Amino acid sequence: EIVLTQSPTTMAASPGEKVTLTCRASSSVSYMHWYQQKSGASPKLWIYDTSNRASGVPNRFSGSGSGTSYSLTISSMETEDAATYYCQQWSSNPPTFGSGTKLEIK
Amino acid sequence: QVQLKESGPGLVQPSQTLSLTCTVSGFSLTSNSVHWVRQPPGKGLEWVGAIWSGGSTDYNSALKSRLSISRDTSKSQVFLKMNSLQTEDTAIYFCTRTGSLYWYFDFWGPGTMVTVSS
């Protein structure tokens, strides 16, 4: 199965700061998807097919990447963006998730 | 609107069988596939298995021998049964869906906490 490694595991950013989260795959994947999960809530689809924002996601969020390296970027951190972000692939079975990046506000 | 909601016992004794139900609305089980994903307390997400829109199933290979997923399309319900439960199966169990042409999980239920303990 494809293992997804997210980095960093935890980070803190100040309001207005640019943030980049990384997801590396153990084998090449065609697309990467991202989910946002806040404490006590279910995950929400955030970015799909590498670079498409899900409905309602602010345009300060963007996704990019190819092959084995993908990233989610926040152009200007806001308080409401504090959450855990997970990447996910389904280029090969089974679908797998990264272990998550916990993003906190400074 | 699309909704999924999990229901289940909350507490299961070790070695017993877990039975969960996912009730969906706003879409048809013959148009979308429903998946189970679980999350142990404080940990990440693990795909458990799926029932595809055509009715076939797929399971996480690590759980396959203990797992069964089925559905009742007339009631818009999907069922998960997992036997021989151990403490490591303690987790929040989510049901979620994919479409026929996409491989990401676009809607999720709120999840149901399952604790395996005597």
PDB file of C-alpha atoms in Angstrom:
ATOM      1  CA  GLU A   1       0.000   0.000   0.000  1.00  0.00           C
ATOM      2  CA  ILE A   2       1.086   3.595  -0.547  1.00  0.00           C
ATOM      3  CA  VAL A   3       2.321   5.299   2.591  1.00  0.00           C
ATOM      4  CA  LEU A   4       1.751   9.042   2.898  1.00  0.00           C
ATOM      5  CA  THR A   5       4.120  11.021   5.112  1.00  0.00           C
ATOM      6  CA  GLN A   6       3.030  14.477   6.205  1.00  0.00           C
ATOM      7  CA  SER A   7       5.302  17.193   7.501  1.00  0.00           C
ATOM      8  CA  PRO A   8       5.539  18.876   9.801  1.00  0.00           C
ATOM      9  CA  THR A   9       3.604  16.866  12.376  1.00  0.00           C
ATOM     10  CA  THR A  10       2.690  20.009  14.268  1.00  0.00           C
ATOM     11  CA  MET A  11       3.252  23.661  13.573  1.00  0.00           C
ATOM     12  CA  ALA A  12       2.083  27.062  14.757  1.00  0.00           C
ATOM     13  CA  ALA A  13       1.595  30.096  12.549  1.00  0.00           C
ATOM     14  CA  SER A  14       0.792  33.729  13.244  1.00  0.00           C
ATOM     15  CA  PRO A  15      -2.213  35.476  11.680  1.00  0.00           C
ATOM     16  CA  GLY A  16      -1.237  36.654   8.220  1.00  0.00           C
ATOM     17  CA  GLU A  17       1.651  34.203   7.880  1.00  0.00           C
ATOM     18  CA  LYS A  18       2.041  31.995   4.817  1.00  0.00           C
ATOM     19  CA  VAL A  19       1.799  28.272   5.642  1.00  0.00           C
ATOM     20  CA  THR A  20       2.835  25.250   3.591  1.00  0.00           C
ATOM     21  CA  LEU A  21       1.988  21.681   4.553  1.00  0.00           C
ATOM     22  CA  THR A  22       3.663  18.796   2.754  1.00  0.00           C
ATOM     23  CA  CYS A  23       2.592  15.262   1.897  1.00  0.00           C
ATOM     24  CA  ARG A  24       5.025  12.772   0.388  1.00  0.00           C
ATOM     25  CA  ALA A  25       3.928   9.460  -1.105  1.00  0.00           C
ATOM     26  CA  SER A  26       5.954   6.241  -1.051  1.00  0.00           C
ATOM     27  CA  SER A  27       5.055   5.729  -4.736  1.00  0.00           C
ATOM     28  CA  SER A  28       3.838   8.063  -7.415  1.00  0.00           C
ATOM     29  CA  VAL A  29       0.158   9.024  -7.235  1.00  0.00           C
ATOM     30  CA  SER A  30      -1.987  10.798  -9.795  1.00  0.00           C
ATOM     31  CA  TYR A  31      -3.908  13.039  -7.433  1.00  0.00           C
ATOM     32  CA  MET A  32      -3.877  14.068  -3.803  1.00  0.00           C
ATOM     33  CA  HIS A  33      -6.856  15.090  -1.705  1.00  0.00           C
ATOM     34  CA  TRP A  34      -6.857  17.044   1.548  1.00  0.00           C
ATOM     35  CA  TYR A  35      -9.235  17.122   4.508  1.00  0.00           C
ATOM     36  CA  GLN A  36      -9.591  19.551   7.374  1.00  0.00           C
ATOM     37  CA  GLN A  37     -10.607  18.192  10.756  1.00  0.00           C
ATOM     38  CA  LYS A  38     -11.336  20.269  13.826  1.00  0.00           C
ATOM     39  CA  SER A  39     -11.453  18.796  17.297  1.00  0.00           C
ATOM     40  CA  GLY A  40     -14.577  16.740  17.926  1.00  0.00           C
ATOM     41  CA  ALA A  41     -15.778  17.005  14.323  1.00  0.00           C
ATOM     42  CA  SER A  42     -15.673  14.784  11.270  1.00  0.00           C
ATOM     43  CA  PRO A  43     -13.186  15.486   8.473  1.00  0.00           C
ATOM     44  CA  LYS A  44     -14.249  17.869   5.736  1.00  0.00           C
ATOM     45  CA  LEU A  45     -13.126  17.587   2.133  1.00  0.00           C
ATOM     46  CA  TRP A  46     -10.893  20.618   1.614  1.00  0.00           C
ATOM     47  CA  ILE A  47      -8.877  20.178  -1.584  1.00  0.00           C
ATOM     48  CA  TYR A  48      -9.628  17.494  -4.195  1.00  0.00           C
ATOM     49  CA  ASP A  49      -7.745  16.303  -7.266  1.00  0.00           C
ATOM     50  CA  THR A  50      -4.599  18.047  -6.026  1.00  0.00           C
ATOM     51  CA  SER A  51      -5.629  21.648  -6.618  1.00  0.00           C
ATOM     52  CA  ASN A  52      -9.412  22.104  -6.525  1.00  0.00           C
ATOM     53  CA  ARG A  53     -10.980  23.781  -3.525  1.00  0.00           C
ATOM     54  CA  ALA A  54     -14.092  22.104  -2.165  1.00  0.00           C
ATOM     55  CA  SER A  55     -17.283  24.095  -1.855  1.00  0.00           C
ATOM     56  CA  GLY A  56     -16.983  26.894   0.664  1.00  0.00           C
ATOM     57  CA  VAL A  57     -13.207  26.690   1.097  1.00  0.00           C
ATOM     58  CA  PRO A  58     -11.623  30.162   1.145  1.00  0.00           C
ATOM     59  CA  ASN A  59      -9.404  31.050  -1.783  1.00  0.00           C
ATOM     60  CA  ARG A  60      -6.432  31.615   0.538  1.00  0.00           C
ATOM     61  CA  PHE A  61      -6.097  27.815   0.383  1.00  0.00           C
ATOM     62  CA  SER A  62      -4.369  26.207  -2.594  1.00  0.00           C
ATOM     63  CA  GLY A  63      -3.012  22.782  -3.442  1.00  0.00           C
ATOM     64  CA  SER A  64      -0.257  21.694  -5.778  1.00  0.00           C
ATOM     65  CA  GLY A  65       2.145  18.896  -6.539  1.00  0.00           C
ATOM     66  CA  SER A  66       2.705  15.825  -8.640  1.00  0.00           C
ATOM     67  CA  GLY A  67       4.261  12.374  -8.474  1.00  0.00           C
ATOM     68  CA  THR A  68       5.333  11.783  -4.888  1.00  0.00           C
ATOM     69  CA  SER A  69       5.303  15.328  -3.521  1.00  0.00           C
ATOM     70  CA  TYR A  70       2.217  17.422  -2.779  1.00  0.00           C
ATOM     71  CA  SER A  71       1.489  20.488  -0.719  1.00  0.00           C
ATOM     72  CA  LEU A  72      -1.342  22.534   0.721  1.00  0.00           C
ATOM     73  CA  THR A  73      -0.669  26.250   1.107  1.00  0.00           C
ATOM     74  CA  ILE A  74      -2.455  28.929   3.071  1.00  0.00           C
ATOM     75  CA  SER A  75      -1.507  32.333   1.695  1.00  0.00           C
ATOM     76  CA  SER A  76      -2.386  34.199   4.862  1.00  0.00           C
ATOM     77  CA  MET A  77      -3.143  32.288   8.062  1.00  0.00           C
ATOM     78  CA  GLU A  78      -6.392  33.071   9.862  1.00  0.00           C
ATOM     79  CA  THR A  79      -7.550  31.951  13.311  1.00  0.00           C
ATOM     80  CA  GLU A  80     -10.258  29.712  11.848  1.00  0.00           C
ATOM     81  CA  ASP A  81      -7.639  27.725   9.895  1.00  0.00           C
ATOM     82  CA  ALA A  82      -6.321  26.086  13.066  1.00  0.00           C
ATOM     83  CA  ALA A  83      -7.104  22.379  12.578  1.00  0.00           C
ATOM     84  CA  THR A  84      -5.538  19.079  11.585  1.00  0.00           C
ATOM     85  CA  TYR A  85      -5.058  18.517   7.874  1.00  0.00           C
ATOM     86  CA  TYR A  86      -4.869  15.059   6.318  1.00  0.00           C
ATOM     87  CA  CYS A  87      -3.817  14.101   2.810  1.00  0.00           C
ATOM     88  CA  GLN A  88      -5.332  11.074   1.055  1.00  0.00           C
ATOM     89  CA  GLN A  89      -4.622   9.092  -2.105  1.00  0.00           C
ATOM     90  CA  TRP A  90      -6.522   6.533  -4.092  1.00  0.00           C
ATOM     91  CA  SER A  91      -4.299   6.011  -7.074  1.00  0.00           C
ATOM     92  CA  SER A  92      -3.880   2.455  -5.859  1.00  0.00           C
ATOM     93  CA  ASN A  93      -5.770   0.250  -3.433  1.00  0.00           C
ATOM     94  CA  PRO A  94      -6.319   0.601  -0.577  1.00  0.00           C
ATOM     95  CA  PRO A  95      -6.984   4.295  -0.142  1.00  0.00           C
ATOM     96  CA  THR A  96      -4.620   5.686   2.457  1.00  0.00           C
ATOM     97  CA  PHE A  97      -4.343   8.797   4.582  1.00  0.00           C
ATOM     98  CA  GLY A  98      -1.361  10.642   5.916  1.00  0.00           C
ATOM     99  CA  SER A  99      -0.917  10.880   9.673  1.00  0.00           C
ATOM    100  CA  GLY A 100      -1.922  14.534   9.674  1.00  0.00           C
ATOM    101  CA  THR A 101      -0.430  17.957  10.343  1.00  0.00           C
ATOM    102  CA  LYS A 102      -1.806  19.799  13.332  1.00  0.00           C
ATOM    103  CA  LEU A 103      -1.816  23.504  12.578  1.00  0.00           C
ATOM    104  CA  GLU A 104      -2.133  25.877  15.508  1.00  0.00           C
ATOM    105  CA  ILE A 105      -2.447  29.649  15.746  1.00  0.00           C
ATOM    106  CA  LYS A 106       0.329  31.587  17.486  1.00  0.00           C
TER     107      LYS A 106
ATOM    108  CA  GLN B   1     -29.070  17.850   1.015  1.00  0.00           C
ATOM    109  CA  VAL B   2     -26.593  15.003   1.384  1.00  0.00           C
ATOM    110  CA  GLN B   3     -26.451  13.538   4.869  1.00  0.00           C
ATOM    111  CA  LEU B   4     -24.967  10.449   6.464  1.00  0.00           C
ATOM    112  CA  LYS B   5     -25.438   9.393  10.055  1.00  0.00           C
ATOM    113  CA  GLU B   6     -23.887   6.536  11.963  1.00  0.00           C
ATOM    114  CA  SER B   7     -25.559   4.656  14.783  1.00  0.00           C
ATOM    115  CA  GLY B   8     -24.341   1.871  17.000  1.00  0.00           C
ATOM    116  CA  PRO B   9     -23.944   0.489  20.522  1.00  0.00           C
ATOM    117  CA  GLY B  10     -21.150   2.683  21.878  1.00  0.00           C
ATOM    118  CA  LEU B  11     -19.677  -0.041  24.082  1.00  0.00           C
ATOM    119  CA  VAL B  12     -18.749  -3.540  22.954  1.00  0.00           C
ATOM    120  CA  GLN B  13     -17.120  -6.266  24.996  1.00  0.00           C
ATOM    121  CA  PRO B  14     -13.845  -7.824  23.804  1.00  0.00           C
ATOM    122  CA  SER B  15     -14.320 -10.761  21.426  1.00  0.00           C
ATOM    123  CA  GLN B  16     -17.888  -9.671  20.667  1.00  0.00           C
ATOM    124  CA  THR B  17     -19.343  -8.420  17.369  1.00  0.00           C
ATOM    125  CA  LEU B  18     -19.776  -4.769  16.438  1.00  0.00           C
ATOM    126  CA  SER B  19     -22.818  -3.770  14.401  1.00  0.00           C
ATOM    127  CA  LEU B  20     -23.075  -0.259  12.987  1.00  0.00           C
ATOM    128  CA  THR B  21     -25.636   1.364  10.707  1.00  0.00           C
ATOM    129  CA  CYS B  22     -25.118   4.296   8.365  1.00  0.00           C
ATOM    130  CA  THR B  23     -28.363   5.961   7.312  1.00  0.00           C
ATOM    131  CA  VAL B  24     -28.068   8.234   4.299  1.00  0.00           C
ATOM    132  CA  SER B  25     -30.289  10.835   2.677  1.00  0.00           C
ATOM    133  CA  GLY B  26     -30.043  13.151  -0.282  1.00  0.00           C
ATOM    134  CA  PHE B  27     -28.529  10.534  -2.572  1.00  0.00           C
ATOM    135  CA  SER B  28     -29.030   6.955  -3.705  1.00  0.00           C
ATOM    136  CA  LEU B  29     -26.908   3.989  -2.638  1.00  0.00           C
ATOM    137  CA  THR B  30     -27.091   2.790  -6.249  1.00  0.00           C
ATOM    138  CA  SER B  31     -25.453   6.014  -7.466  1.00  0.00           C
ATOM    139  CA  ASN B  32     -22.785   6.531  -4.805  1.00  0.00           C
ATOM    140  CA  SER B  33     -20.544   4.221  -2.838  1.00  0.00           C
ATOM    141  CA  VAL B  34     -20.440   4.283   0.957  1.00  0.00           C
ATOM    142  CA  HIS B  35     -17.272   3.719   2.929  1.00  0.00           C
ATOM    143  CA  TRP B  36     -16.376   3.237   6.565  1.00  0.00           C
ATOM    144  CA  VAL B  37     -13.350   5.082   7.956  1.00  0.00           C
ATOM    145  CA  ARG B  38     -12.229   4.854  11.562  1.00  0.00           C
ATOM    146  CA  GLN B  39     -10.103   7.025  13.832  1.00  0.00           C
ATOM    147  CA  PRO B  40      -8.655   5.753  17.135  1.00  0.00           C
ATOM    148  CA  PRO B  41      -8.631   8.390  19.875  1.00  0.00           C
ATOM    149  CA  GLY B  42      -5.980  11.008  19.147  1.00  0.00           C
ATOM    150  CA  LYS B  43      -4.802   9.220  15.996  1.00  0.00           C
ATOM    151  CA  GLY B  44      -5.218   9.375  12.228  1.00  0.00           C
ATOM    152  CA  LEU B  45      -7.737   8.036   9.743  1.00  0.00           C
ATOM    153  CA  GLU B  46      -7.922   4.443   8.512  1.00  0.00           C
ATOM    154  CA  TRP B  47     -10.080   3.197   5.652  1.00  0.00           C
ATOM    155  CA  VAL B  48     -12.085   0.182   6.811  1.00  0.00           C
ATOM    156  CA  GLY B  49     -14.049  -0.846   3.743  1.00  0.00           C
ATOM    157  CA  ALA B  50     -16.693   0.017   1.201  1.00  0.00           C
ATOM    158  CA  ILE B  51     -19.844  -1.081  -0.510  1.00  0.00           C
ATOM    159  CA  TRP B  52     -19.852   0.113  -4.089  1.00  0.00           C
ATOM    160  CA  SER B  53     -22.864   1.504  -5.894  1.00  0.00           C
ATOM    161  CA  GLY B  54     -23.202  -1.786  -7.770  1.00  0.00           C
ATOM    162  CA  GLY B  55     -23.336  -3.719  -4.493  1.00  0.00           C
ATOM    163  CA  SER B  56     -19.890  -5.300  -4.413  1.00  0.00           C
ATOM    164  CA  THR B  57     -17.632  -4.793  -1.414  1.00  0.00           C
ATOM    165  CA  ASP B  58     -13.973  -4.128  -0.639  1.00  0.00           C
ATOM    166  CA  TYR B  59     -12.248  -4.417   2.694  1.00  0.00           C
ATOM    167  CA  ASN B  60      -9.040  -3.303   4.343  1.00  0.00           C
ATOM    168  CA  SER B  61      -6.870  -6.400   4.067  1.00  0.00           C
ATOM    169  CA  ALA B  62      -5.901  -6.156   7.750  1.00  0.00           C
ATOM    170  CA  LEU B  63      -9.579  -6.396   8.761  1.00  0.00           C
ATOM    171  CA  LYS B  64     -10.984  -8.517   5.970  1.00  0.00           C
ATOM    172  CA  SER B  65     -11.312 -11.758   7.927  1.00  0.00           C
ATOM    173  CA  ARG B  66     -13.451 -10.039  10.584  1.00  0.00           C
ATOM    174  CA  LEU B  67     -15.471  -7.619   8.495  1.00  0.00           C
ATOM    175  CA  SER B  68     -18.717  -7.593   6.543  1.00  0.00           C
ATOM    176  CA  ILE B  69     -20.422  -4.620   4.877  1.00  0.00           C
ATOM    177  CA  SER B  70     -23.925  -4.823   3.432  1.00  0.00           C
ATOM    178  CA  ARG B  71     -26.814  -2.531   2.578  1.00  0.00           C
ATOM    179  CA  ASP B  72     -30.574  -2.159   2.323  1.00  0.00           C
ATOM    180  CA  THR B  73     -31.207   0.202  -0.568  1.00  0.00           C
ATOM    181  CA  SER B  74     -34.937   0.476   0.220  1.00  0.00           C
ATOM    182  CA  LYS B  75     -34.069   1.917   3.631  1.00  0.00           C
ATOM    183  CA  SER B  76     -30.995   3.866   2.462  1.00  0.00           C
ATOM    184  CA  GLN B  77     -28.894   2.076   5.042  1.00  0.00           C
ATOM    185  CA  VAL B  78     -25.432   0.553   5.038  1.00  0.00           C
ATOM    186  CA  PHE B  79     -24.358  -1.927   7.695  1.00  0.00           C
ATOM    187  CA  LEU B  80     -20.956  -2.772   9.118  1.00  0.00           C
ATOM    188  CA  LYS B  81     -20.349  -5.931  11.111  1.00  0.00           C
ATOM    189  CA  MET B  82     -16.966  -6.661  12.647  1.00  0.00           C
ATOM    190  CA  ASN B  83     -16.370  -9.686  14.834  1.00  0.00           C
ATOM    191  CA  SER B  84     -13.744 -10.662  17.401  1.00  0.00           C
ATOM    192  CA  LEU B  85     -13.360  -7.094  18.585  1.00  0.00           C
ATOM    193  CA  GLN B  86     -10.228  -6.112  20.488  1.00  0.00           C
ATOM    194  CA  THR B  87      -9.275  -2.975  22.386  1.00  0.00           C
ATOM    195  CA  GLU B  88      -7.355  -1.804  19.295  1.00  0.00           C
ATOM    196  CA  ASP B  89     -10.716  -1.493  17.507  1.00  0.00           C
ATOM    197  CA  THR B  90     -11.717   1.325  19.858  1.00  0.00           C
ATOM    198  CA  ALA B  91     -12.261   4.303  17.560  1.00  0.00           C
ATOM    199  CA  ILE B  92     -14.678   6.783  16.093  1.00  0.00           C
ATOM    200  CA  TYR B  93     -16.299   5.111  13.093  1.00  0.00           C
ATOM    201  CA  PHE B  94     -17.331   7.417  10.246  1.00  0.00           C
ATOM    202  CA  CYS B  95     -19.368   6.621   7.174  1.00  0.00           C
ATOM    203  CA  THR B  96     -18.561   8.664   4.097  1.00  0.00           C
ATOM    204  CA  ARG B  97     -19.189   8.481   0.392  1.00  0.00           C
ATOM    205  CA  THR B  98     -17.523   8.645  -3.007  1.00  0.00           C
ATOM    206  CA  GLY B  99     -19.049   9.052  -6.451  1.00  0.00           C
ATOM    207  CA  SER B 100     -18.823   6.842  -9.497  1.00  0.00           C
ATOM    208  CA  LEU B 101     -16.205   9.038 -11.121  1.00  0.00           C
ATOM    209  CA  TYR B 102     -14.195  10.323  -8.203  1.00  0.00           C
ATOM    210  CA  TRP B 103     -12.012   8.867  -5.495  1.00  0.00           C
ATOM    211  CA  TYR B 104     -12.255  11.293  -2.635  1.00  0.00           C
ATOM    212  CA  PHE B 105     -14.672  11.400   0.286  1.00  0.00           C
ATOM    213  CA  ASP B 106     -16.950  14.367  -0.215  1.00  0.00           C
ATOM    214  CA  PHE B 107     -19.485  14.016   2.595  1.00  0.00           C
ATOM    215  CA  TRP B 108     -19.029  12.506   6.041  1.00  0.00           C
ATOM    216  CA  GLY B 109     -21.276  11.536   8.892  1.00  0.00           C
ATOM    217  CA  PRO B 110     -20.609  12.938  12.380  1.00  0.00           C
ATOM    218  CA  GLY B 111     -19.148   9.609  13.488  1.00  0.00           C
ATOM    219  CA  THR B 112     -19.979   7.221  16.296  1.00  0.00           C
ATOM    220  CA  MET B 113     -17.584   6.361  19.106  1.00  0.00           C
ATOM    221  CA  VAL B 114     -17.071   2.646  19.706  1.00  0.00           C
ATOM    222  CA  THR B 115     -15.293   1.568  22.872  1.00  0.00           C
ATOM    223  CA  VAL B 116     -14.149  -2.025  23.264  1.00  0.00           C
ATOM    224  CA  SER B 117     -13.982  -2.767  26.953  1.00  0.00           C
ATOM    225  CA  SER B 118     -15.205  -5.261  29.493  1.00  0.00           C
TER     226      SER B 118
END
